[in-house]
Amino acid sequence: MSTTYTIGRYLVDRLGELGIRHIFGVPGDYNLSFLDTIIEQPALEWVENCNELNAAYAADGYARIHGIAALVTTFGVGELSAVNGIAGSRAEQVPVVKITGSPALKVAEEGRLVHHTLGDGEFNHFSKMYKEVTAAQTTLTAENATEEIDRVLRTCWYEKAPVYINLPVDIHGLPAKQPKEPLLKEDSAASANTISEMLETLIPVIEKAKSPVILADYQVSRFHGEEALKRFVEATGFPIATLSMGKGVFNEEHPQFIGVYSGKTSPDYLRNRIDHADCIISIGVKFTDSITSGFSQGFKEESVIHIAPKEVNYRNKVYSKIAMDESLKQLAGMLKKREEQSLNIIPVTEQQREEPFYVKDDQALTQKRFWEMIRLFIQKDDVVVADQGTSFFGAQTVPLKENVTYIGQPLWGSIGYTLPATLGAQLADLSRRNLLLIGDGAFQLTFQEISTMLRENLHPIIFVINNDGYTVERSIHGPEASYNDIKMWRYADIPAALGGNKNFKSYKTNTEGEFADALKDIAESPDVLRFVEVVTQKMDMPELLTTLGKIFAAQND
């Protein structure tokens, strides 16, 4: 181990300052000596993935729980494999530090035709590609390394977006000065005048409203605004709904929570309560197609107050540099709490009264009954990860217990993302139970990371919904088309095939009785990975997905 303090060590220390304890990736000849620096640090663990795309997904899942993540790949072949995952992090505002080990600067300056290039002597093709999907980029040199590392990492943290660091193989070992100042500094705040103007405009609008409602989404979670949101909701007494991308940012058992809004596919009470509100306080929301049932929200834009992570916007008047939690704090301090009876609040807990559930042992398992059993299985503090498609739209309708974190990817929608993301989410917080819900088609794309889970001795609960193909695509187009078919696998055998020994349990369930027995055994076996193959009929799908399939089909015409 070298005693010289190096650029590579500086980068690793700054990542550690952000609380990163695990770094994901795949080794390659241009990053190997930097990996030596990583594994020399006792506070860091190198988590080696089966491929670079899975590493990017795992880092994304880690960041959604921990707040930020990092991954390392080699130049060219490795970083391009990861780019889809990084694009998803960019789309859904997840802070991930993408580090590429690249050829020596001298090699690049001389334009040598080395491996992992396009053979044209150019070395910036791939960094240009990353410019499109990251918020900041840099190539480190002896002269700029420490300043550039700090600049890029601050961008990642403050903008909640992925960044790209190109680390040439001859740079990371050069000497550097240890950091003297903390990486993170106080973000610039809005002026008192801006806050005063915002309050003078919005307080009368909100106080005048007869049917105000709060609509919250995923940016609340990204910018760590959950507590500020809770205080605002309780201070005002207003009802609150979320969109599915932000499901779980507010306690769904709370008496003011009225549901997950999805435009015209929302339950009648919820749709009417949102669409006819005369004041909608939108907090951390982006209205995208899959969470609004094809942009089918029915309210008027002029009734919406947009509280974004760093600004407030009302009728095109923007109040800049006001952090979300500060906006909510200031508004809550000026508004009087409304009486519940004046606000037409029907909590989800009353809208969806739980009927006694009786298992029909020999009855074939259906989507409807599966989701009812999952609802009863989810516990307080769980992490629920649902892949885009059958799993996401089924789980969207399941009420969550207090402090359940819900992870999905409805904007980017890269199927298979959630299995590696569960790996990352579990490593980010080993104290929480992780449930993965994934379809068979998505599972076939990224299943290799089960071997990483087994190697890391993790204990997620994995439900693979085996409905014989691409069900989302069947709902949109070509229900019997061969391109929506996939090869039937022996799914329950896969943990053993990937090296599992005594650290997993596997189940194949066709009936309600078999599934109920599996759930009971799972609850009694917390110290192993648990894998459940859930067999349902090919065209059996959640009711919401049936409706959305028709909407997306029309949208594609």
Coordinates of C-alpha atoms in Angstrom, one line a residue:
M1 CA 0.0 0.0 0.0
S2 CA 1.4 3.4 -1.0
T3 CA 1.8 6.1 1.6
T4 CA 1.6 8.9 -0.9
Y5 CA -1.8 10.7 -0.9
T6 CA -3.1 10.4 -4.5
I7 CA -5.7 11.8 -6.8
G8 CA -7.5 8.4 -6.6
R9 CA -7.5 8.5 -2.8
Y10 CA -8.9 12.1 -2.9
L11 CA -11.8 11.0 -5.1
V12 CA -12.5 8.0 -2.8
D13 CA -12.3 10.2 0.3
R14 CA -14.8 12.7 -1.2
L15 CA -17.2 9.8 -2.0
G16 CA -16.8 8.7 1.6
E17 CA -17.6 12.2 2.8
L18 CA -20.9 11.8 1.0
G19 CA -21.6 8.7 3.1
I20 CA -21.0 6.2 0.2
R21 CA -20.1 2.9 1.7
H22 CA -20.4 0.7 -1.4
I23 CA -19.1 1.2 -4.9
F24 CA -20.6 -0.9 -7.8
G25 CA -19.0 -1.9 -11.0
V26 CA -17.0 -4.3 -13.2
P27 CA -13.2 -4.5 -13.4
G28 CA -11.4 -3.7 -16.6
D29 CA -7.7 -3.0 -17.4
Y30 CA -8.1 0.7 -17.4
N31 CA -9.6 0.9 -13.9
L32 CA -7.8 -2.0 -12.0
S33 CA -5.2 0.2 -10.2
F34 CA -8.0 2.6 -9.1
L35 CA -9.9 -0.4 -7.7
D36 CA -6.8 -1.2 -5.6
T37 CA -7.4 2.2 -4.0
I38 CA -11.0 1.4 -3.3
I39 CA -10.4 -2.0 -1.7
E40 CA -7.6 -0.5 0.5
Q41 CA -10.2 1.6 2.3
P42 CA -11.8 -0.2 5.2
A43 CA -14.9 2.0 5.2
L44 CA -15.6 1.1 1.5
E45 CA -16.8 -2.1 -0.1
W46 CA -16.3 -3.0 -3.7
V47 CA -19.5 -4.7 -5.1
E48 CA -18.7 -6.4 -8.3
N49 CA -21.6 -6.8 -10.7
C50 CA -22.2 -9.3 -13.5
N51 CA -22.3 -6.5 -16.1
E52 CA -22.0 -2.8 -16.3
L53 CA -25.7 -2.1 -17.0
N54 CA -26.7 -4.0 -13.9
A55 CA -24.1 -2.0 -11.9
A56 CA -25.7 1.2 -13.1
Y57 CA -29.1 -0.1 -12.0
A58 CA -27.7 -1.2 -8.7
A59 CA -26.2 2.2 -8.1
D60 CA -29.5 3.9 -8.9
G61 CA -31.3 1.7 -6.3
Y62 CA -28.6 2.4 -3.7
A63 CA -29.0 6.2 -4.3
R64 CA -32.8 6.1 -3.9
I65 CA -32.3 4.8 -0.4
H66 CA -29.0 6.3 0.6
G67 CA -29.1 9.6 -1.3
I68 CA -26.2 9.2 -3.6
A69 CA -24.2 6.3 -5.2
A70 CA -21.1 5.6 -7.3
L71 CA -20.0 3.0 -9.9
V72 CA -16.8 2.3 -11.8
T73 CA -16.4 0.8 -15.3
T74 CA -13.7 0.6 -17.9
F75 CA -13.5 2.9 -20.9
G76 CA -15.7 2.4 -24.1
V77 CA -17.2 -1.1 -23.8
G78 CA -17.9 -0.8 -20.1
E79 CA -19.2 2.7 -19.9
L80 CA -21.4 2.2 -23.0
S81 CA -23.0 -0.8 -21.3
A82 CA -23.9 1.3 -18.3
V83 CA -25.2 4.3 -20.2
N84 CA -28.9 3.1 -20.3
G85 CA -28.8 2.9 -16.5
I86 CA -27.3 6.4 -16.1
A87 CA -29.9 7.8 -18.5
G88 CA -32.6 6.4 -16.3
S89 CA -31.0 8.1 -13.3
R90 CA -30.9 11.4 -15.2
A91 CA -34.6 11.0 -16.2
E92 CA -35.7 10.3 -12.7
Q93 CA -33.3 12.6 -10.9
V94 CA -31.2 10.1 -9.0
P95 CA -27.6 11.2 -8.0
V96 CA -25.1 8.7 -9.3
V97 CA -21.4 9.3 -9.8
K98 CA -20.2 7.5 -12.9
I99 CA -16.4 6.9 -12.9
T100 CA -14.7 5.6 -16.1
G101 CA -11.2 4.3 -16.0
S102 CA -9.7 5.3 -19.3
P103 CA -6.4 5.0 -21.2
A104 CA -3.4 7.2 -20.2
L105 CA -3.6 10.8 -21.2
K106 CA -0.4 10.4 -23.3
V107 CA -2.0 7.6 -25.2
A108 CA -5.0 9.8 -26.0
E109 CA -2.9 12.8 -26.9
E110 CA -0.9 10.7 -29.4
G111 CA -4.1 9.2 -30.8
R112 CA -2.9 5.6 -30.5
L113 CA -5.3 2.9 -31.8
V114 CA -5.7 1.0 -28.6
H115 CA -8.4 -1.5 -27.6
H116 CA -11.9 -0.3 -26.5
T117 CA -11.8 2.6 -28.9
L118 CA -13.3 3.0 -32.4
G119 CA -9.9 2.7 -34.0
D120 CA -9.9 6.3 -35.2
G121 CA -7.5 7.9 -32.7
E122 CA -10.3 9.8 -31.0
F123 CA -10.9 9.4 -27.3
N124 CA -13.8 11.7 -26.6
H125 CA -16.6 9.9 -28.4
F126 CA -17.9 8.3 -25.2
S127 CA -17.6 11.3 -23.0
K128 CA -19.7 13.2 -25.5
M129 CA -22.4 10.5 -25.2
Y130 CA -22.4 10.9 -21.5
K131 CA -22.8 14.7 -21.8
E132 CA -26.3 14.0 -23.0
V133 CA -27.3 12.0 -19.9
T134 CA -25.3 13.6 -17.0
A135 CA -25.4 17.0 -15.4
A136 CA -21.7 17.5 -15.3
Q137 CA -18.6 15.9 -16.8
T138 CA -14.9 16.1 -16.4
T139 CA -11.6 14.5 -17.5
L140 CA -9.1 14.6 -14.7
T141 CA -5.6 15.8 -15.1
A142 CA -2.7 16.4 -12.8
E143 CA -3.6 20.1 -12.7
N144 CA -7.4 20.1 -12.3
A145 CA -8.2 16.9 -10.4
T146 CA -9.1 18.0 -7.0
E147 CA -11.1 21.1 -8.1
E148 CA -12.9 19.2 -10.8
I149 CA -13.8 16.3 -8.4
D150 CA -15.3 18.7 -6.0
R151 CA -17.2 20.6 -8.7
V152 CA -18.7 17.5 -10.2
L153 CA -19.6 15.9 -6.9
R154 CA -21.3 19.1 -5.7
T155 CA -23.4 19.1 -8.9
C156 CA -24.4 15.5 -8.4
W157 CA -25.5 16.2 -4.8
Y158 CA -27.3 19.6 -5.3
E159 CA -28.9 18.9 -8.6
K160 CA -29.8 15.2 -7.8
A161 CA -28.5 14.1 -11.2
P162 CA -25.8 11.7 -12.4
V163 CA -22.3 13.0 -13.2
Y164 CA -19.4 11.6 -15.2
I165 CA -15.7 11.5 -14.2
N166 CA -13.2 10.3 -16.7
L167 CA -10.1 9.0 -14.7
P168 CA -7.1 8.2 -16.9
V169 CA -5.0 5.3 -15.8
D170 CA -1.9 7.5 -15.4
I171 CA -3.7 10.2 -13.3
H172 CA -5.3 8.5 -10.3
G173 CA -1.9 7.6 -8.8
L174 CA -0.4 11.1 -9.0
P175 CA 0.1 13.0 -5.7
A176 CA -2.6 15.3 -4.4
K177 CA -3.2 17.5 -1.4
Q178 CA -5.7 16.2 1.1
P179 CA -9.0 18.2 1.3
K180 CA -9.0 21.0 3.9
E181 CA -12.6 22.2 3.4
P182 CA -15.8 20.2 3.5
L183 CA -17.2 19.2 0.2
L184 CA -20.7 20.4 0.7
K185 CA -21.5 24.0 1.5
E186 CA -24.7 25.9 2.3
D187 CA -26.8 26.2 -0.8
S188 CA -27.7 29.8 -1.7
A189 CA -31.0 30.9 -0.3
A190 CA -33.7 33.1 -1.6
S191 CA -33.8 36.7 -0.5
A192 CA -36.3 37.8 2.1
N193 CA -38.0 39.9 -0.5
T194 CA -38.6 36.9 -2.8
I195 CA -40.1 34.9 0.1
S196 CA -42.3 37.8 1.1
E197 CA -43.5 38.3 -2.5
M198 CA -44.3 34.6 -2.7
L199 CA -46.3 34.6 0.5
E200 CA -48.2 37.8 -0.4
T201 CA -49.3 36.2 -3.7
L202 CA -50.1 32.7 -2.5
I203 CA -51.6 33.0 1.0
P204 CA -54.7 34.8 -0.3
V205 CA -55.1 32.3 -3.1
I206 CA -55.0 29.3 -0.7
E207 CA -57.1 30.9 2.0
K208 CA -59.8 31.8 -0.6
A209 CA -60.0 28.2 -1.9
K210 CA -63.0 26.2 -0.9
S211 CA -61.6 22.8 -2.0
P212 CA -57.8 22.9 -1.7
V213 CA -55.8 19.7 -2.1
I214 CA -52.1 18.8 -2.0
L215 CA -50.6 16.6 -4.8
A216 CA -47.1 15.3 -4.1
D217 CA -44.6 13.3 -6.2
Y218 CA -41.2 11.8 -6.4
Q219 CA -39.1 15.1 -6.1
V220 CA -40.1 15.2 -2.5
S221 CA -38.1 12.1 -1.9
R222 CA -35.2 13.1 -4.1
F223 CA -34.7 16.4 -2.2
H224 CA -35.4 14.8 1.2
G225 CA -38.6 16.8 1.8
E226 CA -40.7 14.1 3.5
E227 CA -40.7 15.7 6.9
A228 CA -41.4 19.2 5.6
L229 CA -44.3 17.8 3.6
K230 CA -45.7 16.0 6.6
R231 CA -45.5 19.2 8.7
F232 CA -47.2 21.2 5.9
V233 CA -50.0 18.7 5.5
E234 CA -50.8 18.5 9.2
A235 CA -50.5 22.3 9.7
T236 CA -53.0 23.0 6.9
G237 CA -55.4 20.0 7.4
F238 CA -55.6 19.7 3.6
P239 CA -56.1 16.3 1.9
I240 CA -53.1 14.9 0.1
A241 CA -52.7 12.5 -2.8
T242 CA -49.6 11.4 -4.6
L243 CA -48.8 10.2 -8.1
S244 CA -47.4 6.7 -8.5
M245 CA -43.9 7.9 -9.2
G246 CA -43.9 9.4 -5.7
K247 CA -45.9 6.7 -4.0
G248 CA -44.8 6.4 -0.5
V249 CA -43.5 9.9 0.0
F250 CA -46.4 10.4 2.4
N251 CA -47.8 7.9 4.9
E252 CA -50.7 6.2 3.2
E253 CA -52.3 5.3 6.5
H254 CA -52.5 9.0 7.5
P255 CA -56.1 10.2 7.9
Q256 CA -55.5 13.0 5.3
F257 CA -54.2 10.7 2.6
I258 CA -56.8 10.2 -0.1
G259 CA -55.0 8.1 -2.7
V260 CA -52.7 7.7 -5.7
Y261 CA -53.9 10.0 -8.5
S262 CA -53.5 8.8 -12.1
G263 CA -55.8 11.0 -14.1
K264 CA -58.9 9.5 -15.6
T265 CA -58.1 6.0 -14.3
S266 CA -58.2 7.2 -10.7
P267 CA -61.1 6.0 -8.4
D268 CA -64.2 8.2 -8.8
Y269 CA -63.9 10.0 -5.5
L270 CA -60.2 10.8 -5.9
R271 CA -60.5 11.9 -9.5
N272 CA -63.3 14.3 -8.7
R273 CA -61.6 15.6 -5.6
I274 CA -58.5 16.5 -7.6
D275 CA -59.9 17.5 -10.9
H276 CA -62.5 19.8 -9.4
A277 CA -60.2 21.4 -6.7
D278 CA -60.1 25.1 -6.9
C279 CA -56.5 25.2 -5.6
I280 CA -54.0 22.4 -6.1
I281 CA -50.7 22.7 -4.3
S282 CA -48.4 20.6 -6.4
I283 CA -45.2 19.6 -4.5
G284 CA -42.3 18.0 -6.4
V285 CA -44.5 16.8 -9.3
K286 CA -43.8 16.1 -12.9
F287 CA -46.8 15.1 -15.0
T288 CA -45.6 12.3 -17.2
D289 CA -47.7 10.0 -19.5
S290 CA -47.5 6.7 -17.6
I291 CA -48.4 8.2 -14.2
T292 CA -51.3 10.4 -15.5
S293 CA -52.9 7.7 -17.8
G294 CA -51.7 9.5 -20.9
F295 CA -51.9 13.1 -19.6
S296 CA -55.5 12.7 -18.7
Q297 CA -55.5 14.9 -15.6
G298 CA -58.7 16.9 -15.6
F299 CA -57.9 20.0 -13.5
K300 CA -57.1 23.5 -14.8
E301 CA -53.5 24.7 -14.9
E302 CA -54.5 28.1 -13.5
S303 CA -55.6 26.4 -10.3
V304 CA -52.1 24.8 -9.6
I305 CA -49.4 26.2 -7.4
H306 CA -46.2 24.4 -8.4
I307 CA -43.7 24.0 -5.5
A308 CA -40.5 22.6 -7.1
P309 CA -37.3 21.7 -5.4
K310 CA -35.8 25.1 -5.9
E311 CA -38.5 27.5 -6.9
V312 CA -42.3 28.2 -6.7
N313 CA -44.3 28.9 -9.8
Y314 CA -47.9 30.2 -9.9
R315 CA -49.5 31.3 -13.2
N316 CA -46.1 31.7 -14.8
K317 CA -44.8 33.9 -12.0
V318 CA -41.6 32.3 -10.7
Y319 CA -40.1 32.8 -7.3
S320 CA -36.5 31.6 -7.6
K321 CA -34.0 30.0 -5.2
I322 CA -36.6 29.0 -2.6
A323 CA -35.9 25.4 -1.5
M324 CA -38.9 23.1 -1.3
D325 CA -38.7 22.6 2.5
E326 CA -38.4 26.4 3.0
S327 CA -41.4 27.1 0.8
L328 CA -43.5 24.6 2.8
K329 CA -42.3 25.9 6.1
Q330 CA -43.1 29.5 5.2
L331 CA -46.6 28.7 3.9
A332 CA -47.4 26.4 6.9
G333 CA -46.5 29.2 9.2
M334 CA -48.9 31.6 7.6
L335 CA -51.9 29.4 7.0
K336 CA -54.6 28.5 9.5
K337 CA -55.6 24.8 9.8
R338 CA -58.9 24.0 8.1
E339 CA -61.6 22.0 9.8
E340 CA -61.7 18.4 8.5
Q341 CA -65.5 18.5 7.8
S342 CA -65.1 21.5 5.4
L343 CA -62.6 19.7 3.1
N344 CA -64.5 16.5 1.9
I345 CA -61.7 14.1 3.1
I346 CA -62.3 10.4 2.6
P347 CA -59.0 8.7 3.6
V348 CA -57.8 5.7 1.6
T349 CA -58.3 3.6 4.8
E350 CA -62.0 4.3 4.4
Q351 CA -62.2 4.1 0.6
Q352 CA -60.6 0.6 0.6
R353 CA -62.1 -1.1 3.7
E354 CA -60.4 -4.4 4.1
E355 CA -62.7 -7.3 3.7
P356 CA -61.8 -10.6 5.4
F357 CA -59.5 -12.6 3.1
Y358 CA -60.0 -16.3 2.9
V359 CA -57.5 -18.4 1.0
K360 CA -59.0 -20.8 -1.5
D361 CA -56.4 -23.5 -1.4
D362 CA -56.9 -25.2 -4.8
Q363 CA -57.9 -22.1 -6.8
A364 CA -55.5 -21.0 -9.5
L365 CA -53.7 -17.8 -8.5
T366 CA -54.9 -14.7 -10.3
Q367 CA -53.5 -11.2 -10.5
K368 CA -56.4 -9.9 -8.4
R369 CA -56.0 -12.3 -5.6
F370 CA -52.2 -12.1 -5.8
W371 CA -52.2 -8.4 -5.1
E372 CA -54.7 -8.8 -2.3
M373 CA -52.3 -11.3 -0.6
I374 CA -49.3 -9.0 -1.2
R375 CA -51.3 -6.1 0.4
L376 CA -51.6 -8.3 3.6
F377 CA -47.9 -9.3 3.4
I378 CA -46.3 -5.9 3.2
Q379 CA -45.1 -4.6 6.6
K380 CA -44.2 -1.3 8.1
D381 CA -40.7 -0.1 7.1
D382 CA -40.5 -2.4 4.0
V383 CA -38.8 -1.4 0.8
V384 CA -41.1 -2.4 -2.1
V385 CA -39.5 -2.5 -5.6
A386 CA -41.8 -3.0 -8.5
D387 CA -40.7 -3.4 -12.1
Q388 CA -42.4 -1.4 -14.9
G389 CA -45.4 -3.2 -16.2
T390 CA -47.6 -5.8 -14.5
S391 CA -45.7 -5.4 -11.2
F392 CA -45.7 -1.6 -11.1
F393 CA -49.3 -1.0 -12.1
G394 CA -50.5 -3.8 -9.8
A395 CA -48.5 -2.5 -6.8
Q396 CA -49.7 1.1 -7.5
T397 CA -53.1 0.1 -6.2
V398 CA -51.8 -1.6 -3.0
P399 CA -52.0 0.7 0.1
L400 CA -48.7 0.9 1.8
K401 CA -48.0 0.7 5.5
E402 CA -46.2 3.6 7.4
N403 CA -42.6 4.3 6.3
V404 CA -42.7 1.9 3.3
T405 CA -40.4 3.1 0.5
Y406 CA -41.7 2.4 -3.0
I407 CA -39.2 2.1 -5.9
G408 CA -40.2 2.0 -9.5
Q409 CA -39.2 3.6 -12.8
P410 CA -42.3 4.8 -14.6
L411 CA -40.7 7.6 -16.5
W412 CA -37.6 5.9 -17.9
G413 CA -39.3 2.5 -17.8
S414 CA -36.4 0.2 -18.5
I415 CA -37.7 -3.3 -17.8
G416 CA -35.4 -5.4 -15.7
Y417 CA -34.1 -2.4 -13.8
T418 CA -35.6 -3.4 -10.5
L419 CA -33.7 -6.6 -9.8
P420 CA -30.2 -4.9 -9.7
A421 CA -31.9 -1.9 -8.1
T422 CA -33.0 -4.2 -5.2
L423 CA -29.4 -5.3 -4.8
G424 CA -28.4 -1.6 -4.3
A425 CA -31.4 -0.8 -2.1
Q426 CA -30.7 -3.7 0.2
L427 CA -27.0 -2.8 0.6
A428 CA -28.0 0.8 1.3
D429 CA -30.0 -0.2 4.4
L430 CA -29.5 -3.8 5.6
S431 CA -32.0 -3.3 8.4
R432 CA -35.1 -3.1 6.1
R433 CA -36.9 -5.9 4.4
N434 CA -36.8 -5.7 0.6
L435 CA -39.6 -7.0 -1.6
L436 CA -39.0 -7.2 -5.4
L437 CA -42.0 -7.7 -7.7
I438 CA -40.9 -8.4 -11.3
G439 CA -42.4 -10.0 -14.4
D440 CA -40.8 -12.9 -16.2
G441 CA -39.8 -10.9 -19.2
A442 CA -38.1 -8.2 -17.2
F443 CA -36.4 -10.9 -15.0
Q444 CA -34.8 -12.5 -18.0
L445 CA -32.9 -9.3 -18.8
T446 CA -31.0 -8.8 -15.5
F447 CA -31.4 -12.1 -13.4
Q448 CA -27.6 -12.5 -13.1
E449 CA -27.5 -10.2 -10.1
I450 CA -29.1 -12.8 -8.0
S451 CA -25.6 -14.3 -7.9
T452 CA -24.3 -11.0 -6.5
M453 CA -27.1 -11.0 -3.9
L454 CA -26.1 -14.5 -2.9
R455 CA -22.4 -13.6 -2.8
E456 CA -23.2 -10.6 -0.6
N457 CA -25.4 -12.8 1.6
L458 CA -28.4 -10.5 1.2
H459 CA -31.9 -11.6 2.0
P460 CA -34.5 -10.0 -0.3
I461 CA -37.8 -11.5 -1.1
I462 CA -38.2 -11.9 -4.9
F463 CA -41.6 -12.5 -6.5
V464 CA -41.3 -13.4 -10.2
I465 CA -44.7 -13.2 -11.9
N466 CA -44.6 -15.9 -14.6
N467 CA -47.4 -15.0 -17.0
D468 CA -45.6 -16.3 -20.0
G469 CA -44.3 -13.3 -21.8
Y470 CA -44.4 -9.5 -22.3
T471 CA -47.8 -8.7 -20.8
V472 CA -47.6 -4.9 -20.9
E473 CA -46.8 -5.2 -24.6
R474 CA -49.7 -7.6 -25.1
S475 CA -52.0 -5.1 -23.5
I476 CA -50.9 -2.4 -26.0
H477 CA -50.4 -4.3 -29.2
G478 CA -50.1 -7.9 -30.5
P479 CA -51.6 -10.0 -27.7
E480 CA -50.9 -13.2 -29.6
A481 CA -47.9 -11.9 -31.6
S482 CA -44.8 -14.1 -31.4
Y483 CA -42.6 -11.1 -30.5
N484 CA -44.3 -10.9 -27.2
D485 CA -43.5 -14.5 -26.4
I486 CA -40.4 -15.5 -24.3
K487 CA -38.8 -18.9 -23.6
M488 CA -40.3 -20.6 -20.5
W489 CA -37.6 -21.0 -17.9
R490 CA -37.5 -23.1 -14.7
Y491 CA -37.5 -19.9 -12.7
A492 CA -37.5 -21.5 -9.2
D493 CA -34.3 -23.4 -10.1
I494 CA -32.3 -20.2 -10.9
P495 CA -30.9 -19.4 -7.4
A496 CA -29.4 -22.8 -7.2
A497 CA -28.0 -22.5 -10.8
L498 CA -26.4 -19.2 -9.8
G499 CA -24.5 -20.6 -6.9
G500 CA -27.0 -20.6 -4.1
N501 CA -26.4 -23.2 -1.4
K502 CA -27.9 -23.0 2.0
N503 CA -28.5 -19.2 1.7
F504 CA -31.7 -19.2 -0.2
K505 CA -35.2 -20.8 -0.3
S506 CA -37.1 -21.2 -3.6
Y507 CA -40.8 -21.8 -4.2
K508 CA -43.0 -22.4 -7.3
T509 CA -46.7 -21.5 -6.7
N510 CA -49.7 -22.1 -8.9
T511 CA -52.5 -21.9 -6.4
E512 CA -53.6 -19.6 -3.6
G513 CA -52.8 -22.3 -1.1
E514 CA -49.3 -22.8 -2.4
F515 CA -48.7 -19.1 -2.4
A516 CA -50.1 -18.7 1.1
D517 CA -47.8 -21.5 2.4
A518 CA -44.8 -19.8 0.7
L519 CA -45.6 -16.5 2.4
K520 CA -45.8 -18.2 5.7
D521 CA -42.5 -19.9 5.3
I522 CA -40.9 -16.7 4.0
A523 CA -41.9 -14.9 7.2
E524 CA -40.3 -17.6 9.2
S525 CA -37.0 -17.6 7.2
P526 CA -35.6 -14.0 7.4
D527 CA -32.0 -14.9 7.1
V528 CA -31.9 -16.2 3.5
L529 CA -32.8 -15.0 0.1
R530 CA -36.3 -16.0 -0.7
F531 CA -37.4 -16.6 -4.4
V532 CA -41.0 -17.1 -5.4
E533 CA -42.2 -18.1 -8.9
V534 CA -45.8 -16.9 -9.1
V535 CA -47.6 -18.6 -12.0
T536 CA -50.6 -16.7 -13.5
Q537 CA -52.4 -16.9 -16.9
K538 CA -50.9 -15.2 -19.9
M539 CA -53.5 -12.5 -20.4
D540 CA -54.3 -12.1 -16.7
M541 CA -53.3 -8.6 -15.7
P542 CA -54.2 -5.9 -13.2
E543 CA -57.3 -3.9 -14.1
L544 CA -55.3 -0.7 -14.2
L545 CA -52.9 -2.1 -16.8
T546 CA -55.8 -3.3 -19.0
T547 CA -57.1 0.3 -19.1
L548 CA -53.6 1.8 -19.6
G549 CA -52.8 -0.6 -22.4
K550 CA -55.7 0.8 -24.4
I551 CA -54.6 4.4 -23.6
F552 CA -51.0 3.8 -24.7
A553 CA -52.2 2.0 -27.8
A554 CA -54.2 5.1 -28.8
Q555 CA -51.3 7.4 -27.9
N556 CA -49.0 5.4 -30.3
D557 CA -51.4 5.7 -33.2

